[in-house]
CSV table of C-alpha atoms in Angstrom, one decimal:
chain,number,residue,atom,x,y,z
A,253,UNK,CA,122.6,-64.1,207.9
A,254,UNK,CA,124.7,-65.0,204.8
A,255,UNK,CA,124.8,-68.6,205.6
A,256,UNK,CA,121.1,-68.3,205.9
A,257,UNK,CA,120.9,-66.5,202.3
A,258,UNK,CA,123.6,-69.3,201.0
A,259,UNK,CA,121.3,-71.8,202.2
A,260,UNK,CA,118.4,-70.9,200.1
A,261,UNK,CA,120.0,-70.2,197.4
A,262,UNK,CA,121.5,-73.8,197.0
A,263,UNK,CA,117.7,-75.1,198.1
A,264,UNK,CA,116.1,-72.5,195.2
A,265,UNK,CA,118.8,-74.2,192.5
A,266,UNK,CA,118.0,-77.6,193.3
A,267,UNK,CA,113.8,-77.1,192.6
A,268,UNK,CA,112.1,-75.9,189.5
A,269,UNK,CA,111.2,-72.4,189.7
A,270,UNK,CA,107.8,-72.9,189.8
A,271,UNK,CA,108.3,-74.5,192.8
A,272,UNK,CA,110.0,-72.5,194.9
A,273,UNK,CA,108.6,-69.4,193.7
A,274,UNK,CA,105.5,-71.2,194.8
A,275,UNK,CA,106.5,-72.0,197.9
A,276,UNK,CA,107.2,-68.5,198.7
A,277,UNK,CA,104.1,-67.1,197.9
A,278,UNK,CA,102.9,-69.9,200.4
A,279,UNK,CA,105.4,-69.0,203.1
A,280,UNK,CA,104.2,-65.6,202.6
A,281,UNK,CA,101.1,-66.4,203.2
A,282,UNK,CA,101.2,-69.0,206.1
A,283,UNK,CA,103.6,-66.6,208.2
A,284,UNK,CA,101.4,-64.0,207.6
A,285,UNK,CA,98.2,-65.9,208.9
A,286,UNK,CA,100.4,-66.8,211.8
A,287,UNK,CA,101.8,-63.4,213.1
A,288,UNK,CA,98.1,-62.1,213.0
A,289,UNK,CA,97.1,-65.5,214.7
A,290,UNK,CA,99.6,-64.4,217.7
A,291,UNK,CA,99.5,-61.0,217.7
A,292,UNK,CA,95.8,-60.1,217.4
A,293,UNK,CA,94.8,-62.4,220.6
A,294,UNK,CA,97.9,-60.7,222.3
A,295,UNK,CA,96.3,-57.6,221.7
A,296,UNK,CA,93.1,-58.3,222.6
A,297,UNK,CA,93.5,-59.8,226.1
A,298,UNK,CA,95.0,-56.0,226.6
A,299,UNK,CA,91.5,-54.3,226.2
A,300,UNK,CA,89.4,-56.7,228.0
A,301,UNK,CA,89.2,-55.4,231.0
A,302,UNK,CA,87.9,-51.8,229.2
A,303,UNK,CA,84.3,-52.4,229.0
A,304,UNK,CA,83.1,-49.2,227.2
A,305,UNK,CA,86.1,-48.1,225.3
A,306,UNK,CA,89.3,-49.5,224.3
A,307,UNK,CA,91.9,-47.8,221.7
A,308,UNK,CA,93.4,-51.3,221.3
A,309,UNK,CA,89.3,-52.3,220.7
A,310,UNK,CA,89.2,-50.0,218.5
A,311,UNK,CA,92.4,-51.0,216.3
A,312,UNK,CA,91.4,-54.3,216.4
A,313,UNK,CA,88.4,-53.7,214.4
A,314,UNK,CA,89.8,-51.4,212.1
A,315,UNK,CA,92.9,-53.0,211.2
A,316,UNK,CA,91.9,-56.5,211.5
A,317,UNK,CA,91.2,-57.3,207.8
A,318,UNK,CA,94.1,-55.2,205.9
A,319,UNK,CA,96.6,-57.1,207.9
A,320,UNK,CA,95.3,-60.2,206.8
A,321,UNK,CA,96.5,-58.8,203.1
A,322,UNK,CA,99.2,-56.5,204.3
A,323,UNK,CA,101.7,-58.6,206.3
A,324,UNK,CA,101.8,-61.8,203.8
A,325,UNK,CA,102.1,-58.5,200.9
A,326,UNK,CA,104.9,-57.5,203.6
A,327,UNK,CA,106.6,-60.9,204.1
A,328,UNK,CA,106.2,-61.8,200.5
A,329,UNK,CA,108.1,-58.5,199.7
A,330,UNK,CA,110.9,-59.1,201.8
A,331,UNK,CA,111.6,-62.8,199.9
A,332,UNK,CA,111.2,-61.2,196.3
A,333,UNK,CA,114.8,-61.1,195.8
A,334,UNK,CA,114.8,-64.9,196.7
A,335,UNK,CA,112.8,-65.7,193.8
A,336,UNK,CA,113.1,-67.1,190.8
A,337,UNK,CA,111.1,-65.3,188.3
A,338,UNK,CA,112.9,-64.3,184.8
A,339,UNK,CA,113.6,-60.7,184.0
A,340,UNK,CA,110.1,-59.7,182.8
A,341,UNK,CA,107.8,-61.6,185.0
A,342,UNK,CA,109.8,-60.0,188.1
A,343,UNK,CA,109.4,-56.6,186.7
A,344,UNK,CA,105.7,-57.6,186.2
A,345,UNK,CA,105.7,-58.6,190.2
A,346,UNK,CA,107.7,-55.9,191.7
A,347,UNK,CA,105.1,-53.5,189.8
A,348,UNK,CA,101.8,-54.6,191.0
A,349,UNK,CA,103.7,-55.3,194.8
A,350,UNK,CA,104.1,-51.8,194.7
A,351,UNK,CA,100.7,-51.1,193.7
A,352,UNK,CA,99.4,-53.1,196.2
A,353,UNK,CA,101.5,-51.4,198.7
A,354,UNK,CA,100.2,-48.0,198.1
A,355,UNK,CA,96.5,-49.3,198.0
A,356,UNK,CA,97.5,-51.1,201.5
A,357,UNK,CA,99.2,-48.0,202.6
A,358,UNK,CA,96.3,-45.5,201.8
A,359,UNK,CA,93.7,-48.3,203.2
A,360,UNK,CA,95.8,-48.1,206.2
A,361,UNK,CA,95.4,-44.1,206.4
A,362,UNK,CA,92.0,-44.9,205.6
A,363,UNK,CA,91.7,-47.0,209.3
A,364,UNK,CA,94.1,-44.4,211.0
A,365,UNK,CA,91.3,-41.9,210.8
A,366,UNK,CA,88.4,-44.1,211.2
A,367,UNK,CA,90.7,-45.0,215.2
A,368,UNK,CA,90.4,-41.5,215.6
A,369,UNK,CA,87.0,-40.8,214.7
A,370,UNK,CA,86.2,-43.7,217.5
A,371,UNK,CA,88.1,-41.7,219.8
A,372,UNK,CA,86.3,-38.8,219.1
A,373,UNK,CA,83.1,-40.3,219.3
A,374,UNK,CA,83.7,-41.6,222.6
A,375,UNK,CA,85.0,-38.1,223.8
A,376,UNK,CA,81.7,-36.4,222.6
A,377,UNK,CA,79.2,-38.8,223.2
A,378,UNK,CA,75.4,-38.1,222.0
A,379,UNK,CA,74.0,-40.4,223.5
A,380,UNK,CA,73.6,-38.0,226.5
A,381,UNK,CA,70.5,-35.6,226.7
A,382,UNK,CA,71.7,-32.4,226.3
A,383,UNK,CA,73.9,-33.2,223.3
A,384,UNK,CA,74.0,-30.0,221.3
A,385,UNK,CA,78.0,-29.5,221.6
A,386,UNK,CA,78.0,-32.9,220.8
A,387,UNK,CA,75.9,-33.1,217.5
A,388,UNK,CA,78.3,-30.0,216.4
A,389,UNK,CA,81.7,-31.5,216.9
A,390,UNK,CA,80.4,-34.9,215.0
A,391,UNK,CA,78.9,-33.1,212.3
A,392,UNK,CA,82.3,-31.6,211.2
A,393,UNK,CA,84.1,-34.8,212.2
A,394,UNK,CA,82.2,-36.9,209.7
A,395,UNK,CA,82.5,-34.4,207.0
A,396,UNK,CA,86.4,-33.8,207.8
A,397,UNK,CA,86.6,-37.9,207.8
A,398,UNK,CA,85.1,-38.1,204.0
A,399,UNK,CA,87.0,-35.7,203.0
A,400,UNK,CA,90.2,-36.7,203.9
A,401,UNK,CA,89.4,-40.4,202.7
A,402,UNK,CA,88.4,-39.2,199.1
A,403,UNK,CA,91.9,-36.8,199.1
A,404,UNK,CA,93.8,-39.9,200.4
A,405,UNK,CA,92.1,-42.2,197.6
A,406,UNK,CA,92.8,-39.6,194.4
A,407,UNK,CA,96.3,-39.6,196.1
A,408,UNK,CA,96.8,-42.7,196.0
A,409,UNK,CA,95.6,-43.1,192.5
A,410,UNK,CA,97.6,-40.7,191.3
A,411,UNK,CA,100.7,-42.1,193.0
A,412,UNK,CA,99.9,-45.6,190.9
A,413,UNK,CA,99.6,-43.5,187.7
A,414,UNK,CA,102.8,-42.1,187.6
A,415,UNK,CA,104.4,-44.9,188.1
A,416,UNK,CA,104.0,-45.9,184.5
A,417,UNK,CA,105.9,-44.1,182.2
A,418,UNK,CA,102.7,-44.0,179.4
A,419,UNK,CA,100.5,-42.3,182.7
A,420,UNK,CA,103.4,-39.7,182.9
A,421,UNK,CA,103.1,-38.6,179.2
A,422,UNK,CA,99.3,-38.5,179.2
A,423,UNK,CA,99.7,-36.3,182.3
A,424,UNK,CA,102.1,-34.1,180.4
A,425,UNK,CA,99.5,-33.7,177.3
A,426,UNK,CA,96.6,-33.0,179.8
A,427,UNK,CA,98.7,-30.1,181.1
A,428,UNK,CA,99.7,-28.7,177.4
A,429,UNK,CA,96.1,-28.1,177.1
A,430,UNK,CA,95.3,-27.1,180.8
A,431,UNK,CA,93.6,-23.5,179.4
A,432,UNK,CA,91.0,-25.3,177.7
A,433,UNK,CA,90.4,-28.3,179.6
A,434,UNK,CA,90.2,-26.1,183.0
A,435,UNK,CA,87.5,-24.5,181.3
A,436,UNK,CA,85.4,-27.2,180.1
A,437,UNK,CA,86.0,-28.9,183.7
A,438,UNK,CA,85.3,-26.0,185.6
A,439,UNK,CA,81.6,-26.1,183.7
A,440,UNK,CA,80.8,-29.2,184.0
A,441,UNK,CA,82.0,-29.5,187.6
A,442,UNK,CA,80.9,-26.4,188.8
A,443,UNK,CA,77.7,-28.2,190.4
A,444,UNK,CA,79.7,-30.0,192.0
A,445,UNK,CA,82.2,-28.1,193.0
A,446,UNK,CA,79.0,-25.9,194.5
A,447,UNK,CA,78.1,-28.6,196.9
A,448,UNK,CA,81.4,-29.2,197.7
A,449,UNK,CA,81.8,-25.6,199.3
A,450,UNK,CA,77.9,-25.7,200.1
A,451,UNK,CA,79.2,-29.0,202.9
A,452,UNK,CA,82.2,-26.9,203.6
A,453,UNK,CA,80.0,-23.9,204.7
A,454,UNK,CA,77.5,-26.6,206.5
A,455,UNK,CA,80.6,-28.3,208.1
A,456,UNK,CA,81.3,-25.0,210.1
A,457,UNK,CA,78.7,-22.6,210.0
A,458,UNK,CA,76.1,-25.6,211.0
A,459,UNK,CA,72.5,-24.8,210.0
A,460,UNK,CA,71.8,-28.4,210.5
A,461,UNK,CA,73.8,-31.6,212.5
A,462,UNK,CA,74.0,-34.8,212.5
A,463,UNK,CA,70.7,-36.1,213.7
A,464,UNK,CA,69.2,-32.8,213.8
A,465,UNK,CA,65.2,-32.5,213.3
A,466,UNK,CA,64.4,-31.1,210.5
A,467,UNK,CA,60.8,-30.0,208.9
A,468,UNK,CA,62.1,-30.3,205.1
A,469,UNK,CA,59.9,-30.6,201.7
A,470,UNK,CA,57.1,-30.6,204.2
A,471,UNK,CA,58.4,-34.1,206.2
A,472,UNK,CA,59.7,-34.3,209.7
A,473,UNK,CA,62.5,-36.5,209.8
A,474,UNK,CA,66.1,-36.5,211.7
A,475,UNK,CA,69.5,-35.9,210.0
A,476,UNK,CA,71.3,-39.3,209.3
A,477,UNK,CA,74.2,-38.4,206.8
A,478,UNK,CA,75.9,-35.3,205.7
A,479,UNK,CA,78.1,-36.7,202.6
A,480,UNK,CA,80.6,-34.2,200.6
A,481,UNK,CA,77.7,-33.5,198.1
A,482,UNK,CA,74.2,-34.6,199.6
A,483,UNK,CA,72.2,-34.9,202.8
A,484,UNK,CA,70.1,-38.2,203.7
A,485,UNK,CA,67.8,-37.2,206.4
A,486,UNK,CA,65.7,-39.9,207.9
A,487,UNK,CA,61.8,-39.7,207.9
A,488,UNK,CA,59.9,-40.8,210.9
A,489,UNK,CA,58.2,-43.6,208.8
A,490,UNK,CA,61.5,-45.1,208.1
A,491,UNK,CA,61.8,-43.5,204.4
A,492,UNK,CA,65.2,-41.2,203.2
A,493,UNK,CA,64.5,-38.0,202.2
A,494,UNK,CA,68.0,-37.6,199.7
A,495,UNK,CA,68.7,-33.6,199.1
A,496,UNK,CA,71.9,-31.8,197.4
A,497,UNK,CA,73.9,-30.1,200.4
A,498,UNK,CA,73.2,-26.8,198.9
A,499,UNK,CA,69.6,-27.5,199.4
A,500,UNK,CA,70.2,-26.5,203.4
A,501,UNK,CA,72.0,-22.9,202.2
A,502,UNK,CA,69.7,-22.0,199.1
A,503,UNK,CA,66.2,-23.0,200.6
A,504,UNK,CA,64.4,-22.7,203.7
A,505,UNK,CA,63.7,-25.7,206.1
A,506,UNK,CA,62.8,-25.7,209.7
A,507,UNK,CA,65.4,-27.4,212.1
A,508,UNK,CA,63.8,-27.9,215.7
A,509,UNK,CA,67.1,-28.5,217.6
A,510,UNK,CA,69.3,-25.4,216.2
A,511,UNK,CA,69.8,-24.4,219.9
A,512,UNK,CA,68.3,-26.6,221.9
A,513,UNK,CA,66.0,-30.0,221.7
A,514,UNK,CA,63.2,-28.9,223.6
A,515,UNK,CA,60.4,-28.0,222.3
A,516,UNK,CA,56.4,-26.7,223.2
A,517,UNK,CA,54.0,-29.2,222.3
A,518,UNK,CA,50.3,-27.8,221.2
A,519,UNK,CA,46.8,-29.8,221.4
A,520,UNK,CA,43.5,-28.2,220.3
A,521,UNK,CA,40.2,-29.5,221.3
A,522,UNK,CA,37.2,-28.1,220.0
A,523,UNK,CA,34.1,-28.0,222.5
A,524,UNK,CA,30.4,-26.2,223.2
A,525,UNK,CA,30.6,-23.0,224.6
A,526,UNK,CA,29.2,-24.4,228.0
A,527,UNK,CA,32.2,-26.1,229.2
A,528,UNK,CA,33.9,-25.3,232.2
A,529,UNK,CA,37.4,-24.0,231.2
A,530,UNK,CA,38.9,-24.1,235.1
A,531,UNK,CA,37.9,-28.2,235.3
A,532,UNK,CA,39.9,-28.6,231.9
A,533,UNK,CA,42.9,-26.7,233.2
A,534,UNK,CA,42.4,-28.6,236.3
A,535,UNK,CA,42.5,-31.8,234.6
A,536,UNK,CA,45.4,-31.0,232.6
A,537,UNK,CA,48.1,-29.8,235.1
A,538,UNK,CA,46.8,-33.6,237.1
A,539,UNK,CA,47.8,-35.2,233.8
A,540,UNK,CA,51.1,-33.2,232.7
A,541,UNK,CA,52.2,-33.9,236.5
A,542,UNK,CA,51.7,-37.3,236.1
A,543,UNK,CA,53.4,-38.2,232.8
A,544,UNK,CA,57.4,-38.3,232.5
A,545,UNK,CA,57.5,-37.2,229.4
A,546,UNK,CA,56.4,-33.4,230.5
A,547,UNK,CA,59.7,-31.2,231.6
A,548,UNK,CA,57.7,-29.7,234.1
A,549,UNK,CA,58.4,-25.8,232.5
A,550,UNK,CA,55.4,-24.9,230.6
A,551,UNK,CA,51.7,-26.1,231.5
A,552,UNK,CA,49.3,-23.4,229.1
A,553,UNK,CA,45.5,-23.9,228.7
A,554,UNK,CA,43.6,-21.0,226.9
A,555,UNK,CA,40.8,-20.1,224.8
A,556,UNK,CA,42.3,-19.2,221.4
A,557,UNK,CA,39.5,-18.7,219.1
A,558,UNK,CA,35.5,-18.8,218.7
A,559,UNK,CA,34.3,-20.3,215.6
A,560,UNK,CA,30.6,-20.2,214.9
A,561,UNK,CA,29.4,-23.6,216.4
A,562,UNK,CA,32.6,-24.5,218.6
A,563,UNK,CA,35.2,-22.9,221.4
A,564,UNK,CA,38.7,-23.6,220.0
A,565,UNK,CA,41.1,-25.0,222.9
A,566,UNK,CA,45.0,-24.6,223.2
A,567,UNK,CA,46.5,-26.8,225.6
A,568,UNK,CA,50.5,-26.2,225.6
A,569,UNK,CA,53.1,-27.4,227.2
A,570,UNK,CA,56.8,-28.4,227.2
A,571,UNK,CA,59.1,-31.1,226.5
A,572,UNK,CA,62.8,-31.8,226.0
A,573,UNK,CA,62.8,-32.8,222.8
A,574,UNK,CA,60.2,-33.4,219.5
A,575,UNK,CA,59.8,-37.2,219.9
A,576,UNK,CA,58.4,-37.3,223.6
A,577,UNK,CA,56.7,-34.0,222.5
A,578,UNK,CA,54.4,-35.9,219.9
A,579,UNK,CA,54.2,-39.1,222.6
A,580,UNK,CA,53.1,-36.1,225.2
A,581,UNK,CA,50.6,-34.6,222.8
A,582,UNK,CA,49.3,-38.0,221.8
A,583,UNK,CA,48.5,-38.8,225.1
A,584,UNK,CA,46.8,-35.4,226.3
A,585,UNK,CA,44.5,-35.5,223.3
A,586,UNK,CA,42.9,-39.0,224.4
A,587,UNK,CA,43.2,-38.2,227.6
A,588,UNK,CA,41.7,-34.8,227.5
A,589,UNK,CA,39.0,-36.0,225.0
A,590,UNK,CA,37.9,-38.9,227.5
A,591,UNK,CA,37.8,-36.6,230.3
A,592,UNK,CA,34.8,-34.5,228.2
A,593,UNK,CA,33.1,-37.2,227.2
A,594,UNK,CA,33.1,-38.9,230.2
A,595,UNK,CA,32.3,-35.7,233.0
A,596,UNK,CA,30.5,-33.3,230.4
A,597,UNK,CA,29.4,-35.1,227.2
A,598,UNK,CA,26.7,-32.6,226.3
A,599,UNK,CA,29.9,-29.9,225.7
A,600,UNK,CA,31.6,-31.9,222.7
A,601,UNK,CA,31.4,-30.2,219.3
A,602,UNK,CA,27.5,-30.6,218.1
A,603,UNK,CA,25.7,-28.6,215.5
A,604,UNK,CA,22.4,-27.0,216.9
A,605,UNK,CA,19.0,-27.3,214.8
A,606,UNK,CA,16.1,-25.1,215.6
A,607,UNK,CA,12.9,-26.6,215.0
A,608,UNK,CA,9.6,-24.3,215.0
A,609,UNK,CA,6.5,-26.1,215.6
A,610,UNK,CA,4.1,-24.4,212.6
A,611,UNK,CA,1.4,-26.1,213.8
């Protein structure tokens, strides 16, 4: 090892330093580019045979970018004391090395966590019908996940302000005047602050999940984020409904999968008096029975209100979840609404005019 360091010092005196310290930067890089060139296929071929879920996958995807940065950062590290740089320029260097390093290092946390949230996602799988435990468990992983990343990012900001000596005395004059500055934060954050513990509540208490259906500001739509401060649920026309996290403790909203995803689907026809109510019941157990999207549990049809000119007509029945519930209704109301006007078109909904003949 020291005739390897002898070595290239006697190569480093006979180049300008320009040079060399360029060349170094270059080694840096080229090695770099190589051990991930090795090591990543290397890798790879482990998980191959792991066709839904690999952890090695998984890393791979995650890490794959930072170590292009991270091991030439590491490699150029190791040959600082090699180079050439004058007294100030290597001060200059070591600094921002070391700033890079913590931003590499807290990326790094960054992907540690987003490896384990892949695990967990693959452990609790929602893909699956019956996905209520699910849908819990995620809901507090992806809060847990953002909230760790935004303490690991003010850490690591704060780690690369005290490293300068001016950052250390500004600290020490923000906390002389801690009394009144608390104050004047704890104002203007307290909004904030408010949704902050408004997600923690909704993290663990859970009056919606993630991709729960939701009846909100009079739109049906599913739950697509829950961020630290705001909610983005998805409308079924492709539109984001954006709301504050507090919304969902301060307001009311209806959520359709609290307990479970199934759910009673209601159409209403409205007919003449004369129709036969046993040949419409008929015809709608033939149709429920025949379509998949019925759960086979509830199969309703009833009379549920007289109007003046029409027979009000509730058929209900059951589904597993909202979205085949609407397909289910849907279907029944064209096919219930054929059936009339095909076997008793004289009962749809008409208005009656008496005529007396004065002559």
């Amino acid at each position: 090892m020291n005739d390897i360091t002898a070595h290239l010092t006697r190569l480093a005196d006979q180049m300008p330093s320009w040079v060399w310290n360029l060349m170094i930067i270059l080694f840096s890089i080229l090695l770099g580019i190589i051990i991930k060139a090795i090591l990543v296929p290397l890798v790879r071929k482990q998980s191959e045979s792991q066709n839904i879920y690999s952890l090695i996958r998984s890393i791979i995807r995650h890490f794959n970018k930072i170590l292009s940065f991270f091991i030439p950062l590491l490699v150029f590290s190791s040959l600082l004391r090699f180079t050439k740089f004058n007294t100030a320029t290597l001060q200059v260097v070591t600094k921002i090395t070391e700033i890079l390093f913590i931003g590499c290092f807290a990326i790094l946390l960054i992907r540690v966590i987003r490896v384990f949230e892949d695990y967990l996602y693959y452990r609790f799988d929602v893909s699956k019908e019956n996905n209520l435990r699910e849908r819990k468990i995620r809901t507090q992983i992806v809060f847990i996940r953002k909230l760790l990343v935004s303490i690991i990012i003010l850490v690591a900001i704060a780690i690369i302000l005290l490293s300068f000596e001016n950052m250390r005395k500004i600290g020490a004059g923000l906390l002389t005047g801690v009394g009144i500055g608390g104050i004047i934060i704890g104002f203007a954050a307290q909004k904030s602050l408010g949704n902050l513990l408004a997600g923690f509540q909704i993290a663990f208490t859970q009056p919606i999940r993630m991709d729960d259906v939701l009846v909100v500001e009079g739109e049906w739509g599913r739950v697509e984020e829950i961020n630290l401060t705001y909610v983005v649920v998805a409308i079924w026309d492709k539109r984001r409904l954006v709301l504050p996290i507090n919304y969902f403790i301060e307001k009311p909203f209806q959520n359709w999968t609290r307990t479970t995803a199934e759910i009673l689907g209601t159409v209403f026809l409205y007919t003449d008096y004369t129709i036969p109510i046993d040949k419409l019941r008929d015809k709608l157990s033939m149709l429920l029975q025949a379509n998949k999207l019925w759960d086979g549990k509830v199969n309703v049809l009833q009379v549920t209100d007289y109007k003046e000119q029409t027979m009000e007509i509730r058929c209900l029945m059951s589904c597993r979840n909202s979205g085949q519930a609407f397909d289910l209704r849907c279907y029944i109301r064209e096919e219930m609404i054929k059936y009339i006007h095909q076997n008793f078109p004289d009962a749809l909904s008409k208005t009656r005019v008496s005529v007396s003949n004065s002559f």
